[in-house]
Short mmCIF file of C-alpha atoms and ligand atoms in Angstrom, two decimals:
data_model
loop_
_atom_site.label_atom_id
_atom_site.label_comp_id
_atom_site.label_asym_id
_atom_site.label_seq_id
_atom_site.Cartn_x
_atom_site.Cartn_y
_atom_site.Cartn_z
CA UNK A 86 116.22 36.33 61.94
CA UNK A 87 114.89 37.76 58.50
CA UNK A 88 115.95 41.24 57.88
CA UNK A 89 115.98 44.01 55.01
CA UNK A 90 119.30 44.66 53.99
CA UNK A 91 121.17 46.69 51.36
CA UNK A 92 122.77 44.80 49.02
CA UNK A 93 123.78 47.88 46.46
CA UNK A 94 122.62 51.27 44.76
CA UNK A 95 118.99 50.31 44.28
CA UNK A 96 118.85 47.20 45.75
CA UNK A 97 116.94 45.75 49.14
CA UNK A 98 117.20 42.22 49.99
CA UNK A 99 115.92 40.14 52.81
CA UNK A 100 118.27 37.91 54.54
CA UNK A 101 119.09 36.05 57.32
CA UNK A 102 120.87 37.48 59.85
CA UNK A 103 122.29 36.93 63.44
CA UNK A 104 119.68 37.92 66.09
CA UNK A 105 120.25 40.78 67.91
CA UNK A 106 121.56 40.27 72.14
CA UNK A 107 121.74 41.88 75.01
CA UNK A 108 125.07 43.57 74.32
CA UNK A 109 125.13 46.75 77.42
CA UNK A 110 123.29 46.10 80.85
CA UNK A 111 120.94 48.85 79.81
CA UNK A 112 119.70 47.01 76.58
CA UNK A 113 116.67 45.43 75.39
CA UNK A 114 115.74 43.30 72.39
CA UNK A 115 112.47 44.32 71.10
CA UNK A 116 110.06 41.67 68.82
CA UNK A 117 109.55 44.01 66.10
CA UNK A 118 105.28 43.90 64.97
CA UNK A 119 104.90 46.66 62.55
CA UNK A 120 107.96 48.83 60.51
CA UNK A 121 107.67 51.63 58.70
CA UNK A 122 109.18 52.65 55.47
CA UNK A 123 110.13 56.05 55.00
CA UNK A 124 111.30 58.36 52.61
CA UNK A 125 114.25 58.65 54.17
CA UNK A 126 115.08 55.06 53.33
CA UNK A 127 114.80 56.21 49.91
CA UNK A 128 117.96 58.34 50.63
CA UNK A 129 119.93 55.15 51.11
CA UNK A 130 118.56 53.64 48.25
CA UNK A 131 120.11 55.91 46.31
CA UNK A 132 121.90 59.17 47.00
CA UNK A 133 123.55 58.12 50.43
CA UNK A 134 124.84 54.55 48.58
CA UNK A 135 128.52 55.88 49.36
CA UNK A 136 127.58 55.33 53.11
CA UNK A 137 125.98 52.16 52.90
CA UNK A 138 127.85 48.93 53.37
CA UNK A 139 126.66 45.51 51.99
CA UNK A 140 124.42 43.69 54.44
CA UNK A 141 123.42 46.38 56.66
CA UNK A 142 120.23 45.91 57.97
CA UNK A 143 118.12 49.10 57.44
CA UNK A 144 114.75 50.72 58.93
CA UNK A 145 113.58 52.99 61.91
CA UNK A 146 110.17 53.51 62.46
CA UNK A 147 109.31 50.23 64.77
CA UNK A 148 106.62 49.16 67.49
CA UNK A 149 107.07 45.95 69.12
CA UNK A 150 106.78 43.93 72.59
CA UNK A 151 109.70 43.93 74.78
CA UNK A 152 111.36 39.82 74.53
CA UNK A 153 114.49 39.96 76.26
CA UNK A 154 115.68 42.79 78.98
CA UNK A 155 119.36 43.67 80.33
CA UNK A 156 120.09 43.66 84.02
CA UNK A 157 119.79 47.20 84.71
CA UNK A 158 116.64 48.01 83.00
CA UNK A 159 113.84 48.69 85.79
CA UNK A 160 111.22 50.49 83.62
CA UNK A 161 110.16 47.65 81.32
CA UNK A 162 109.44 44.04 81.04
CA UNK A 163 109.83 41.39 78.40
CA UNK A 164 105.69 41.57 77.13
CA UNK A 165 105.73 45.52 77.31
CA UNK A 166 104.81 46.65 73.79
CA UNK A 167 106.96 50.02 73.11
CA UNK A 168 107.49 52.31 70.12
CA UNK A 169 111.01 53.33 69.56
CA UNK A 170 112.06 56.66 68.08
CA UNK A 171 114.58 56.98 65.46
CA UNK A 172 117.11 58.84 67.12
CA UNK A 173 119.79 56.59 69.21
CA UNK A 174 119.32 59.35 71.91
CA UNK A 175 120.59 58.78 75.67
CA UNK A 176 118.37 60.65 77.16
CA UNK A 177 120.53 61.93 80.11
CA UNK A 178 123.33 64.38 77.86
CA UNK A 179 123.16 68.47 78.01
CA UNK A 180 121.61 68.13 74.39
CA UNK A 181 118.87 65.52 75.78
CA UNK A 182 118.41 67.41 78.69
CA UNK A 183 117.54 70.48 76.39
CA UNK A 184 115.49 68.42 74.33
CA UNK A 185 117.44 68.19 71.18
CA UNK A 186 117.83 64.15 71.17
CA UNK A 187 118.80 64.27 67.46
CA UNK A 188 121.88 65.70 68.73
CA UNK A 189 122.67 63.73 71.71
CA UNK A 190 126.21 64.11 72.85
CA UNK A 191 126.43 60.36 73.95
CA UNK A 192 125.44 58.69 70.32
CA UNK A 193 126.88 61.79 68.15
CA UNK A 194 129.16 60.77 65.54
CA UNK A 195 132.30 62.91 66.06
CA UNK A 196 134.64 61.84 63.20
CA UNK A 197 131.79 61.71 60.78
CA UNK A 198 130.74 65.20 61.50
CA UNK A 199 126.91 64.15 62.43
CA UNK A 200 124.30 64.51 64.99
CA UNK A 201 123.04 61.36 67.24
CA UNK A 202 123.25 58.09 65.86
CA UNK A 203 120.33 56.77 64.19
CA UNK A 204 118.87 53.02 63.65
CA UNK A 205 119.13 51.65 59.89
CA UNK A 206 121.11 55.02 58.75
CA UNK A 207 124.25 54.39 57.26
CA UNK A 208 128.21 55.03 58.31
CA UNK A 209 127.50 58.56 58.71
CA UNK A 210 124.83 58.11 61.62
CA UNK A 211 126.63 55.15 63.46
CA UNK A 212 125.67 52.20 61.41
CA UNK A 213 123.29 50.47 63.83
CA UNK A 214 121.49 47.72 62.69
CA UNK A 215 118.19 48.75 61.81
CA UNK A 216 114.03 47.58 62.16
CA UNK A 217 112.75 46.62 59.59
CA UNK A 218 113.49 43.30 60.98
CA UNK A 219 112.10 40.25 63.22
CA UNK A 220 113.90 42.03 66.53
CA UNK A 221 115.80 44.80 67.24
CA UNK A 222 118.63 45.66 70.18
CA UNK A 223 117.45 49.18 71.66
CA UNK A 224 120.01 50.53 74.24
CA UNK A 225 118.93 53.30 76.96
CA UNK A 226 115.88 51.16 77.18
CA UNK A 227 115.12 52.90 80.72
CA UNK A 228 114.89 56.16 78.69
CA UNK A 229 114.52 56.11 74.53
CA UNK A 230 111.44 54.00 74.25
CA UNK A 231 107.94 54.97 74.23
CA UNK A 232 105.87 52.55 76.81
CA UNK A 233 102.53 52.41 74.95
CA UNK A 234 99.73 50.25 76.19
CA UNK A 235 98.17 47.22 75.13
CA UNK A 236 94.30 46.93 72.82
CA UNK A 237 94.73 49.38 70.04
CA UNK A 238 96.43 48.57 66.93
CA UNK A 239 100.30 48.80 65.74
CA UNK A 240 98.99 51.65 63.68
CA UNK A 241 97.50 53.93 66.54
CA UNK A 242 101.12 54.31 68.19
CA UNK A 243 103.72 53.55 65.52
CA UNK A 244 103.81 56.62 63.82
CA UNK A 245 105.32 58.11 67.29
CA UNK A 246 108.88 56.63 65.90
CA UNK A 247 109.05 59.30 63.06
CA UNK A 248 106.10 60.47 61.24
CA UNK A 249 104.28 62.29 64.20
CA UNK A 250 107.60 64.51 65.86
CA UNK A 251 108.94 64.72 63.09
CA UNK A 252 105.80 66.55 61.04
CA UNK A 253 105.07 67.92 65.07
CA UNK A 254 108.41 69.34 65.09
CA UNK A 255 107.80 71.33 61.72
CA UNK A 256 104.85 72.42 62.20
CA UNK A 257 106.19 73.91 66.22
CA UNK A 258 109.33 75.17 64.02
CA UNK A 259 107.03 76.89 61.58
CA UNK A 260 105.70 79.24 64.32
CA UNK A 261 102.26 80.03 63.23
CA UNK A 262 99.22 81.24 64.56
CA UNK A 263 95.45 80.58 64.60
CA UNK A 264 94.22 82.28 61.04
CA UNK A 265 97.77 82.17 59.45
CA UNK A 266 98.57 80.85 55.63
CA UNK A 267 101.40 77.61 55.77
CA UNK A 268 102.42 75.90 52.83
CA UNK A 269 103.42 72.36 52.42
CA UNK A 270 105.67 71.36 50.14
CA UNK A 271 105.53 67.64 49.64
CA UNK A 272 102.67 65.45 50.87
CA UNK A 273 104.09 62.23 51.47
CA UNK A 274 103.42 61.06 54.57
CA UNK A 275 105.54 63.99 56.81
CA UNK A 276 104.23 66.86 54.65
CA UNK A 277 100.94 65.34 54.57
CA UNK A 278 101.01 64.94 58.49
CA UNK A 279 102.57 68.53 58.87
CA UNK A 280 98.95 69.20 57.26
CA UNK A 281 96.94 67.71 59.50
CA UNK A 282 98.44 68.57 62.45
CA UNK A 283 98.72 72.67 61.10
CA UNK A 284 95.03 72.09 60.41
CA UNK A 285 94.02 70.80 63.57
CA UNK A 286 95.78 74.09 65.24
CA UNK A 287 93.50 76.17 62.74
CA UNK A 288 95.53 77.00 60.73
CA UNK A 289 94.75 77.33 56.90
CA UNK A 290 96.94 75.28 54.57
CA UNK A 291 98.21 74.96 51.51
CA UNK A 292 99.63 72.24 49.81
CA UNK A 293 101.59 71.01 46.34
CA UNK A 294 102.70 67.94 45.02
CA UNK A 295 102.97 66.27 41.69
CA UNK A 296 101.20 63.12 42.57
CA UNK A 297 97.31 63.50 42.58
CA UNK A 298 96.56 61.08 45.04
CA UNK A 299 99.05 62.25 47.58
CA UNK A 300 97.01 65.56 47.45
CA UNK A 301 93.51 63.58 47.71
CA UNK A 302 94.63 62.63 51.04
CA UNK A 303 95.45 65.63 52.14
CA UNK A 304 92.59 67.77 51.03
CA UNK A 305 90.10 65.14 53.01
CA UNK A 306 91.28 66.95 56.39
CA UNK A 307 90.74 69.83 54.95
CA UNK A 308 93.80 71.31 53.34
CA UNK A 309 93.54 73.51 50.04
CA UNK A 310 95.07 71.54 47.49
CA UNK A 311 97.24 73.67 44.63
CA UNK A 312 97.35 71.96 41.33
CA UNK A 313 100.07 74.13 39.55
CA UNK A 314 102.40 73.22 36.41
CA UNK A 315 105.18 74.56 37.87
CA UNK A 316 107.17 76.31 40.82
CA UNK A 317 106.79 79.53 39.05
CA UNK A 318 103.15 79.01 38.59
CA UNK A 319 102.85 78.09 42.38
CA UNK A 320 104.15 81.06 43.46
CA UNK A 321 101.78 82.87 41.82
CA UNK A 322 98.91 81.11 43.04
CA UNK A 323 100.49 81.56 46.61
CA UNK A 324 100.82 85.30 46.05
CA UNK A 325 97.21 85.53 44.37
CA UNK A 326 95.60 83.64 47.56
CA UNK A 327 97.97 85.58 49.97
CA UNK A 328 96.80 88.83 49.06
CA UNK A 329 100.43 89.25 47.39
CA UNK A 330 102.08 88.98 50.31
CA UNK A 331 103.63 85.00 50.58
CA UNK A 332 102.30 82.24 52.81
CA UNK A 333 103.53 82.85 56.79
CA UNK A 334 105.47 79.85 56.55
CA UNK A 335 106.15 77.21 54.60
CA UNK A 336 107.83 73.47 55.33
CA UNK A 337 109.49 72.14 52.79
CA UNK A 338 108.66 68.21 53.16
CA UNK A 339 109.90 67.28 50.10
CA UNK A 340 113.97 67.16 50.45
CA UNK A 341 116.72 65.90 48.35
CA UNK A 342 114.60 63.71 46.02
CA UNK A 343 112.91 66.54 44.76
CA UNK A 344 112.03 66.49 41.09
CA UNK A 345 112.77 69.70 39.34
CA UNK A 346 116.68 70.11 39.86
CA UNK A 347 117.87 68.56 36.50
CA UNK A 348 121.44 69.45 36.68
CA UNK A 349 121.77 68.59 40.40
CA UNK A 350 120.24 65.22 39.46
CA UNK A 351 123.27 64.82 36.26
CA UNK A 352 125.66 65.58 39.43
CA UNK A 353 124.13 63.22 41.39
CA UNK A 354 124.34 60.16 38.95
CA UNK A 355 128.03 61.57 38.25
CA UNK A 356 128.66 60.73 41.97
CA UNK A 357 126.99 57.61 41.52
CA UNK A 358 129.72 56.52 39.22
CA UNK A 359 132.55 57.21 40.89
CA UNK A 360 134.06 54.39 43.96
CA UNK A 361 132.73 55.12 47.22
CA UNK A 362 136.72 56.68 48.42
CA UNK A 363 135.94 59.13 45.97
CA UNK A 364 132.45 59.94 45.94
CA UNK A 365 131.76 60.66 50.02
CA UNK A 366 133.56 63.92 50.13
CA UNK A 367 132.18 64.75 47.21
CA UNK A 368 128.93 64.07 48.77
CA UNK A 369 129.18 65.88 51.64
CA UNK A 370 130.76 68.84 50.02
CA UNK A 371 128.91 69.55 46.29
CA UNK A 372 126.31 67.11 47.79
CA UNK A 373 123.44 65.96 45.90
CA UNK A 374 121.99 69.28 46.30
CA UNK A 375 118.27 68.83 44.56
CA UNK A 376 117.30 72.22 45.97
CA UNK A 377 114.09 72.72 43.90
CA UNK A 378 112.00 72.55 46.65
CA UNK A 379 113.82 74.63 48.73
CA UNK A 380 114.06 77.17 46.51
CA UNK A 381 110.45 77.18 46.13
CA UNK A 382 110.10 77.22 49.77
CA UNK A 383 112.18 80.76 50.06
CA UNK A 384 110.23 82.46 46.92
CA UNK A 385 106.77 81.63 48.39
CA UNK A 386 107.41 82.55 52.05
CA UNK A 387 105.99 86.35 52.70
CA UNK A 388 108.88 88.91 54.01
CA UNK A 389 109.10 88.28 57.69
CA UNK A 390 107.91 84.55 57.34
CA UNK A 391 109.49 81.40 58.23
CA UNK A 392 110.77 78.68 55.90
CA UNK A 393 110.66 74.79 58.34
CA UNK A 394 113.25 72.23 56.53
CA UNK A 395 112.29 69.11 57.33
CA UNK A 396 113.21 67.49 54.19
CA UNK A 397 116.50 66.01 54.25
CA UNK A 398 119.44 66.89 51.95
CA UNK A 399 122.97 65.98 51.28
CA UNK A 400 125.91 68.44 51.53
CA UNK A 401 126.28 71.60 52.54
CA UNK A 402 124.00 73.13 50.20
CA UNK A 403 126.31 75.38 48.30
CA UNK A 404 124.01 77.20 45.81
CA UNK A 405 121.84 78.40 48.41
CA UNK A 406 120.27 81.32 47.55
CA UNK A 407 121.42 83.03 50.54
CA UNK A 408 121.51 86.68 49.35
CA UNK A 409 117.81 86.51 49.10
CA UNK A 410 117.17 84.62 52.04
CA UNK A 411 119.01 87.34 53.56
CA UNK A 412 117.17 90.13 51.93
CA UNK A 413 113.93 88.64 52.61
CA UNK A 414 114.69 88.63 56.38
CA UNK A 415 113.67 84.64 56.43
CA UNK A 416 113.77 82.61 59.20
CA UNK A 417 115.15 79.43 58.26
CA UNK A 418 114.71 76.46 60.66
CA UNK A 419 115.99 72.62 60.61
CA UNK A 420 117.02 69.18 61.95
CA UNK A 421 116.47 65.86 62.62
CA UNK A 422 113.27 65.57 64.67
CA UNK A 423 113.88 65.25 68.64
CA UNK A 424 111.55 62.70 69.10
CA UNK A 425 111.37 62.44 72.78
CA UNK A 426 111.11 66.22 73.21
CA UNK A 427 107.51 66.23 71.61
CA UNK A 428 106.53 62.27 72.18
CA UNK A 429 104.68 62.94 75.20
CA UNK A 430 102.47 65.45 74.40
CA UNK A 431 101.69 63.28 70.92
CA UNK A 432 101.14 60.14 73.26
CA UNK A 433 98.56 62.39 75.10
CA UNK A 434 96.85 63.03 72.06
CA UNK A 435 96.67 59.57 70.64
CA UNK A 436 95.25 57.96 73.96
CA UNK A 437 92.28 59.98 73.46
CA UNK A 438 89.17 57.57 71.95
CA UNK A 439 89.50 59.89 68.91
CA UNK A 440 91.57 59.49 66.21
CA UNK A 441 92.00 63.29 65.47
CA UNK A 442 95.05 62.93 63.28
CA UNK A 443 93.52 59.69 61.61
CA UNK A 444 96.95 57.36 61.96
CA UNK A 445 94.81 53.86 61.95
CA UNK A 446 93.89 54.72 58.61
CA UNK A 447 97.51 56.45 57.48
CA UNK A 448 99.02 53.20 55.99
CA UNK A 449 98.36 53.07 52.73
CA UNK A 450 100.11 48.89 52.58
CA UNK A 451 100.82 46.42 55.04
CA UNK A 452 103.13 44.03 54.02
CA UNK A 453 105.18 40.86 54.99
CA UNK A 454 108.66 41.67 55.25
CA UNK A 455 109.44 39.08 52.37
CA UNK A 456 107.81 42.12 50.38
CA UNK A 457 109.97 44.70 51.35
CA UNK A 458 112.32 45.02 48.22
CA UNK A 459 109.27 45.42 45.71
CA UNK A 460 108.20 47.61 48.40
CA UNK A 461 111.28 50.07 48.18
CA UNK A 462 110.75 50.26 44.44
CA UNK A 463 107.28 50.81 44.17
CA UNK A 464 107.23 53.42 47.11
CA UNK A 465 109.82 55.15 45.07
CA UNK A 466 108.02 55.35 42.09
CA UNK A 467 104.71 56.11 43.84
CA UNK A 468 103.22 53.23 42.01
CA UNK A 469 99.84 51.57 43.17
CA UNK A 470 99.02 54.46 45.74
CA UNK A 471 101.92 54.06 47.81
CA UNK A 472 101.67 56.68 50.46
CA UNK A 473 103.21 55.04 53.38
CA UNK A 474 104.12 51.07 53.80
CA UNK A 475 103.84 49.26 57.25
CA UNK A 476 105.63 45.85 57.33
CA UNK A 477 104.75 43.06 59.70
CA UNK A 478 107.53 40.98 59.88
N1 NAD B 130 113.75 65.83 59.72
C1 NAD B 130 113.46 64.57 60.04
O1 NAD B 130 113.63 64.15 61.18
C2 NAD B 130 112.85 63.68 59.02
C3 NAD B 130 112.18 62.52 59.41
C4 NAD B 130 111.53 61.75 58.42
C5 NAD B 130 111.62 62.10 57.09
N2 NAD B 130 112.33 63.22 56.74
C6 NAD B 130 112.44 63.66 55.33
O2 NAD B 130 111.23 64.25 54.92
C7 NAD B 130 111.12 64.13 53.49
C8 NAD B 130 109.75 63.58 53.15
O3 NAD B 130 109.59 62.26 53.67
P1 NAD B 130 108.38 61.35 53.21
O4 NAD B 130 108.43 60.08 54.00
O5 NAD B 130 107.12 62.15 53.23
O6 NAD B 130 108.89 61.03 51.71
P2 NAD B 130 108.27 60.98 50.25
O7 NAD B 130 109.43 60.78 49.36
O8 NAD B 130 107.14 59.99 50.21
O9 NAD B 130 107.60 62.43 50.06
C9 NAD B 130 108.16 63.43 49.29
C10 NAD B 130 107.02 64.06 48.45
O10 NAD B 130 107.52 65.22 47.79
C11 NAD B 130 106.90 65.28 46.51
N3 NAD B 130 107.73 66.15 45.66
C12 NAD B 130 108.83 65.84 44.93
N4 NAD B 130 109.32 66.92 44.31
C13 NAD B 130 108.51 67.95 44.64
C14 NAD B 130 108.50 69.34 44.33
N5 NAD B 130 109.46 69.86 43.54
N6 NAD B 130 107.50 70.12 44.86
C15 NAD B 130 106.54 69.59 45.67
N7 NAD B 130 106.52 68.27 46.01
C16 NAD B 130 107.48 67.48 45.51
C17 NAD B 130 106.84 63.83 46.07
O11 NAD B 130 105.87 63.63 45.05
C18 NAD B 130 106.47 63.14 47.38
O12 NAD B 130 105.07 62.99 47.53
C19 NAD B 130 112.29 63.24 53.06
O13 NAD B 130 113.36 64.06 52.62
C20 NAD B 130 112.68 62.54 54.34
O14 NAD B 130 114.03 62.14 54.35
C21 NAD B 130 112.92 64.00 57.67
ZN1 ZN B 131 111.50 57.74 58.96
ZN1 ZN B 132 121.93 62.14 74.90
#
């Protein structure tokens, strides 16, 4: 089958690889039909290179139609069309069973330190082949993915692999109120869904980013856009429109590729330069720590407010500005998205006739898979108003 794979810092390719079998009596192969790309992938691209090895097949954000089945699967049928979340979750562990799938005790990845393994996501989350690819081998198929049914298009239920918990998750983890002030940092597309869904929860939001249309998107559902020069400059406008106190929460949506950290960013292309041996402690440990956005995060949150991480960053974030935090009395929350613990209630939402959280019209592309490695660069450099890529392979 064709497949995206990493072939090196900055480089996608699409090759042919080995399909995927029936490997576990609890597996199924799913015919992928739409993939997303993420920012996430970007990670790999780039900062997470040390992890990567030639050839591995990336991507997590699939829907698809069930081809081949293993012989204990009694909940789906080759022809079922399912969405499958990016965790590798069980979906029978304690941490399952308390709804925190990114953690699942079955997939975790003990000698790498990490939570549940993920599809497409490097050595450090298992190394399982990923979907942005002709078919993909999803085990626990009785229990990880998301029956949807036939009629409405890929785009109406595919954003239940990532996009939708993931922003859902934020915005829950934010824990707001009717009336109350959020900001968004970021509005790609998981700040710019945290938006939408904090607005349809009436909520009133604010967002920054440094890429005009991004914010264009946003401001259509109704958020207030800030156009500010820099993070010292938004935090004045978030004081002025706060009545000087600091929004009631913020989620920072903007993670490790954050512009704005220029000596994190030297560090980072240090690491870059050194062999892979050498540069994954040095990851994990100094890490590529682009903490602009975070930092922005903790000066614009009000005393008393809560700061959501859903960005993603690298090492153990050493230059934290933890005295403040402290003073501040903020309440700082995080993680991987647990997919299944909110997919239900999403699923509810998105059988309704309405499109409330408009996902048919939250691609920006849709591209062959051939496409994919011009696809990585340009969604990285935000070129040609590249908000979020769907591949049909
Ligand atoms: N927690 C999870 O489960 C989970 C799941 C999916 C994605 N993520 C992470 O969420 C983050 C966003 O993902 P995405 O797909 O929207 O990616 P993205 O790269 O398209 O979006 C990031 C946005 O942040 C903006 N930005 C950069 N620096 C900024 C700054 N200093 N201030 C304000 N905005 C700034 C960029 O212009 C961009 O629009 C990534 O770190 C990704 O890894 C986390
Ligand atoms: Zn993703
Ligand atoms: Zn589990």
């Amino acid at each position: 089958m064709r497949a995206v794979t990493w072939q090196g810092k900055g480089r996608m390719s699409v090759e042919d690889v080995p399909d995927p079998w029936i490997q576990d009596p609890d597996d199924i192969v799913v015919r992928v039909t739409s993939s997303g790309l993420c920012g996430s992938d970007l990670h790999l691209y780039e900062p997470l290179a040390p992890f990567m090895e030639v050839g591995d097949v990336v991507g997590h954000e699939p829907i698809g139609v069930v081809e081949e089945v293993g012989r204990d699967v009694t909940s789906l049928r080759p022809g079922d069309r399912v969405v499958v979340p990016f965790n590798v979750s069980c979906g029978r562990c304690w941490m399952c069973a308390h709804g925190l799938h990114s953690q699942c005790e079955t997939t975790q990845n003990v000698e790498q330190g990490t939570g549940a393994s993920l599809f497409g996501y490097s050595k450090l989350y298992g190394q399982v082949p990923g979907a942005q690819a002709e078919y993909l081998r999803v085990p626990f198929a009785d229990r990880l993915p998301i029956k949807v049914p036939d009629g409405p298009p890929d785009d109406r239920f595919v954003f239940l692999s990532d996009v939708l918990p993931t922003a859902w998750q934020a915005v829950e983890y934010a824990a707001l109120q009717p009336g109350d002030t959020l900001l968004v940092l970021g509005a790609g597309p998981i700040g710019d869904m945290c938006a939408r869904i904090a607005l349809m929860r009436g909520i009133r939001v604010f967002v920054v980013d440094p890429v005009p249309e991004r914010l264009q998107r946003v401001s259509a559902y109704g958020a207030e856009v800030l156009v500010t020069d820099s993070d010292a400059d938004t935090v004045t406008t978030v004081l002025e429109v706060t009545r000087g106190r600091g929004a009631d929460a913020v989620i920072d949506a903007v993670g490790m590729e954050a512009h704005g950290s220029p000596a994190a960013e030297s560090m980072a292309k240090v690491v870059g330069l050194l062999p892979d041996r050498v540069a994954q402690p040095l990851m994990r440990r100094a890490g590529v720590d682009r903490l602009a956005a975070l930092h922005l995060a903790i000066q614009a949150v009000r005393r008393g407010g809560t700061v959501s991480v859903v960005g993603v960053y690298g090492g153990p974030m050493d230059p934290m500005p933890l005295m403040e935090m402290f003073d501040k009395q903020v309440q700082l929350r995080m993680g991987q998205a647990n997919v299944r613990r909110w997919s239900d209630d999403i699923l509810a939402l998105l059988l309704e006739p309405t499109d409330h959280l408009g996902v048919e019209s939250f691609a920006t592309h849709h591209l062959p898979l051939e496409e994919a490695p011009a696809a990585y660069h340009d969604f990285r450099a935000k070129n040609d108003g590249m908000v979020k890529v769907l591949f049909r392979p």
